[in-house]
Coordinates of C-alpha atoms in Angstrom, one line a residue:
M6 CA -8.2 -2.2 17.6
A7 CA -8.8 -3.3 14.1
S8 CA -7.4 -1.4 11.1
V9 CA -9.3 -3.4 8.7
E10 CA -12.6 -5.3 9.1
L11 CA -14.3 -7.3 6.0
I12 CA -17.4 -9.1 6.6
G13 CA -18.8 -11.0 3.6
L14 CA -17.1 -8.8 1.2
T15 CA -17.7 -9.6 -2.6
K16 CA -16.6 -8.0 -5.6
A17 CA -18.2 -9.0 -9.1
Y18 CA -18.0 -7.5 -12.6
P19 CA -20.6 -7.8 -15.4
T20 CA -19.4 -9.5 -18.6
P21 CA -21.0 -10.6 -21.9
E22 CA -20.9 -14.0 -20.6
G23 CA -22.5 -13.2 -17.2
V24 CA -21.4 -12.0 -13.8
L25 CA -17.8 -12.8 -13.0
T26 CA -17.2 -12.9 -9.1
I27 CA -13.6 -12.1 -8.1
L28 CA -14.0 -12.1 -4.4
R29 CA -16.8 -14.1 -2.6
D30 CA -17.9 -13.8 1.1
L31 CA -14.6 -12.5 2.2
T32 CA -14.3 -12.2 6.0
L33 CA -11.1 -10.9 7.5
T34 CA -9.7 -8.7 10.3
I35 CA -6.3 -7.1 10.4
K36 CA -5.2 -5.5 13.7
A37 CA -3.7 -2.0 13.9
G38 CA 0.1 -2.1 13.3
E39 CA 0.0 -5.6 11.6
A40 CA 2.2 -6.4 8.6
V41 CA 0.4 -8.8 6.4
A42 CA 1.5 -10.4 3.1
V43 CA -1.1 -11.4 0.6
T44 CA -0.2 -14.1 -1.9
G45 CA -2.0 -16.1 -4.5
P46 CA -2.2 -17.0 -8.2
S47 CA -2.4 -14.3 -10.9
G48 CA -6.2 -13.4 -11.3
C49 CA -7.1 -14.5 -7.9
G50 CA -8.3 -11.0 -6.9
K51 CA -5.2 -9.7 -5.0
S52 CA -5.0 -6.2 -6.6
T53 CA -8.8 -6.0 -6.6
L54 CA -8.7 -6.5 -2.8
L55 CA -6.2 -3.8 -2.4
S56 CA -8.2 -1.4 -4.6
M57 CA -11.1 -1.8 -2.3
L58 CA -8.9 -1.3 0.7
G59 CA -7.5 1.8 -0.9
V60 CA -11.0 3.2 -1.3
L61 CA -10.7 3.2 -5.1
E62 CA -13.3 0.5 -6.0
E63 CA -16.4 -0.1 -4.2
P64 CA -17.4 -3.5 -3.2
S65 CA -20.4 -5.2 -4.8
G66 CA -21.6 -6.7 -1.4
G67 CA -20.8 -7.1 2.2
S68 CA -19.2 -4.5 4.4
L69 CA -15.6 -3.0 4.7
R70 CA -14.5 -0.9 7.7
L71 CA -11.4 0.9 7.9
F72 CA -10.4 2.3 11.4
G73 CA -14.1 1.8 12.5
E74 CA -15.5 3.8 9.5
D75 CA -17.1 2.7 6.4
P76 CA -15.3 5.1 3.8
Y77 CA -17.8 4.1 1.0
R78 CA -20.6 5.9 2.9
L79 CA -18.5 9.2 2.3
D80 CA -19.1 11.5 -0.7
E81 CA -16.5 11.7 -3.3
T82 CA -14.6 14.7 -1.7
A83 CA -14.7 13.3 1.8
R84 CA -13.6 9.9 0.4
A85 CA -10.6 11.6 -1.5
F86 CA -9.6 13.4 1.7
F87 CA -9.8 10.2 3.7
R88 CA -7.7 8.3 1.2
N89 CA -5.0 10.9 1.1
A90 CA -4.7 11.5 4.9
R91 CA -5.1 8.0 6.1
I92 CA -3.8 5.6 3.4
G93 CA -0.4 5.3 1.6
F94 CA 0.1 3.4 -1.7
V95 CA 3.2 1.8 -3.1
F96 CA 3.0 0.2 -6.5
Q97 CA 5.1 -2.0 -8.6
D98 CA 6.0 1.0 -10.8
H99 CA 7.2 3.9 -8.8
H100 CA 4.7 6.4 -10.6
L101 CA 7.2 9.2 -9.8
L102 CA 6.6 12.6 -11.6
P103 CA 9.6 13.0 -14.0
Q104 CA 9.5 16.6 -14.0
C105 CA 9.7 16.9 -10.2
T106 CA 12.9 16.6 -8.0
V107 CA 13.1 13.6 -5.4
E108 CA 12.1 16.0 -2.6
E109 CA 9.2 17.4 -4.5
N110 CA 7.8 13.8 -5.4
V111 CA 7.9 12.7 -1.8
L112 CA 6.0 16.0 -0.8
I113 CA 3.1 15.4 -3.5
P114 CA 0.6 14.1 -0.9
K115 CA 1.2 17.2 1.2
L116 CA 0.6 19.3 -1.8
A117 CA -2.5 17.4 -2.5
A118 CA -3.8 18.3 0.9
G119 CA -3.4 22.0 0.3
R120 CA 0.0 23.2 1.2
V121 CA 3.4 22.4 2.3
V122 CA 4.9 23.8 5.5
E123 CA 8.4 23.7 6.8
Q124 CA 7.9 20.7 9.0
D125 CA 6.8 18.8 6.0
V126 CA 10.0 19.5 4.2
V127 CA 11.9 18.5 7.4
R128 CA 10.0 15.1 7.5
A129 CA 10.6 14.5 3.8
R130 CA 14.3 15.1 4.1
G131 CA 14.4 12.7 7.2
L132 CA 12.7 10.0 5.3
L133 CA 15.1 10.2 2.4
E134 CA 18.0 10.1 4.8
Q135 CA 16.6 6.9 6.3
V136 CA 16.6 5.2 2.9
G137 CA 20.0 6.6 2.1
L138 CA 19.0 9.4 -0.4
S139 CA 19.8 12.6 1.4
S140 CA 22.4 13.4 -1.3
R141 CA 19.8 12.9 -4.1
L142 CA 17.1 15.5 -3.1
M143 CA 17.5 17.8 -6.1
H144 CA 17.8 15.0 -8.5
R145 CA 15.0 14.0 -11.0
P146 CA 13.8 10.3 -11.1
G147 CA 15.6 9.9 -14.6
R148 CA 18.9 10.0 -12.8
L149 CA 18.1 7.3 -10.2
S150 CA 18.4 3.6 -10.4
G151 CA 15.2 1.5 -10.2
G152 CA 15.8 0.7 -6.5
E153 CA 16.5 4.4 -5.8
R154 CA 13.1 5.3 -7.4
Q155 CA 11.2 2.8 -5.4
R156 CA 12.7 4.1 -2.1
V157 CA 11.5 7.5 -3.1
A158 CA 8.1 6.0 -3.7
L159 CA 8.2 4.5 -0.1
C160 CA 9.0 7.8 1.3
R161 CA 6.1 9.5 -0.6
A162 CA 3.8 6.8 0.6
V163 CA 4.6 7.3 4.4
I164 CA 5.0 11.2 4.3
N165 CA 1.4 11.6 5.8
S166 CA 2.2 9.0 8.5
P167 CA -0.9 6.8 7.1
D168 CA -2.7 4.6 9.2
L169 CA -2.7 2.1 6.5
L170 CA -0.1 1.4 3.8
L171 CA -1.0 -0.6 0.8
A172 CA 1.9 -2.1 -1.3
D173 CA 1.1 -3.8 -4.8
E174 CA 4.1 -6.0 -6.0
P175 CA 6.6 -3.3 -4.5
T176 CA 9.7 -5.3 -5.4
G177 CA 8.3 -6.9 -8.7
N178 CA 10.4 -4.8 -11.0
L179 CA 13.8 -5.1 -9.0
D180 CA 16.7 -7.4 -9.0
P181 CA 16.9 -9.9 -6.1
A182 CA 19.4 -7.8 -4.1
T183 CA 17.6 -4.6 -4.6
A184 CA 14.3 -6.3 -3.8
D185 CA 15.7 -7.6 -0.6
E186 CA 16.8 -4.1 0.5
V187 CA 13.5 -2.5 -0.6
G188 CA 11.6 -5.1 1.4
D189 CA 13.6 -4.4 4.5
L190 CA 13.0 -0.7 4.2
L191 CA 9.2 -1.3 3.7
L192 CA 8.9 -3.2 6.8
R193 CA 11.0 -0.9 8.8
L194 CA 9.4 2.4 7.8
V195 CA 6.0 1.1 8.8
A196 CA 7.2 -0.5 12.1
D197 CA 8.8 2.7 12.9
G198 CA 5.4 4.6 12.4
G199 CA 3.1 2.0 13.7
T200 CA 1.4 1.8 10.5
T201 CA -0.7 -1.2 9.4
L202 CA 0.8 -2.7 6.2
V203 CA -0.9 -5.0 3.6
C204 CA 1.3 -6.0 0.8
V205 CA 0.3 -8.0 -2.3
T206 CA 3.2 -10.0 -3.8
H207 CA 4.1 -12.9 -5.9
S208 CA 7.6 -13.0 -4.1
E209 CA 8.0 -15.8 -1.6
S210 CA 11.1 -14.2 -0.3
L211 CA 9.3 -11.1 0.6
A212 CA 6.2 -12.8 1.8
D213 CA 8.4 -14.8 4.3
R214 CA 9.6 -11.5 5.9
F215 CA 6.0 -10.9 7.1
P216 CA 4.7 -12.0 10.6
R217 CA 1.4 -12.8 8.9
R218 CA 0.6 -14.2 5.5
L219 CA -2.7 -14.7 3.8
R220 CA -3.4 -16.5 0.6
L221 CA -6.3 -15.8 -1.7
R222 CA -7.9 -18.9 -3.1
D223 CA -11.4 -19.5 -4.7
G224 CA -12.2 -15.9 -3.9
G225 CA -11.7 -16.2 -0.2
V226 CA -8.8 -16.0 2.1
V227 CA -6.8 -18.8 3.9
D228 CA -4.7 -17.6 6.8
S229 CA -1.3 -19.5 6.1
H230 CA 0.0 -19.3 9.6
A231 CA -3.3 -20.6 11.0
A232 CA -3.2 -23.5 8.6
V233 CA 0.2 -24.4 9.6
E234 CA -0.6 -24.2 13.3
D235 CA -3.8 -26.4 12.9
A236 CA -1.9 -29.0 10.8

């Protein structure tokens, strides 16, 4: 089954000089449970693609289906519920709430859905134990290192066991050793949950860890692995 299906997807923006097309006639399928790295030069549309997959920015044309459903046909309330329940996000900047503890930050998607029950707390603590932060539950983000804050962000992103996890430069602000550690955790957490992962990165080291790599070029996608096999 496909998690992501794009057919002829286009994204364009009006500018004073005319229409600026970022993505053009993009066609792509990502299977459920796949881990895919997306690379390409700055400005090629990687983050724009991630925003559309995250149901944050509507396509200009073509079709987008996630888990067999077009989320852009939903009203705003249903779209927000769909996003929170089925999609997780990891950003270059961790975006943790400084006034909340580590445990509370991980539980934020549960709070957004309505309420937190005991099994949610158990899951949050289990995830934090997996990433080596069980002793930091009551600490606030200001007392954590950059790598520790990003590990908390990873746990928050998977607390709802999302069908799709989107990561935008998740190791971009980390030193090489910490980046390797966070990259390993990212891949392990999604593999354990059977989640589909799409990760935008400039890091060749991180991209090389993924079983499938895509490169954005000229508004479209080149499947790097397929290109090598065809050569």
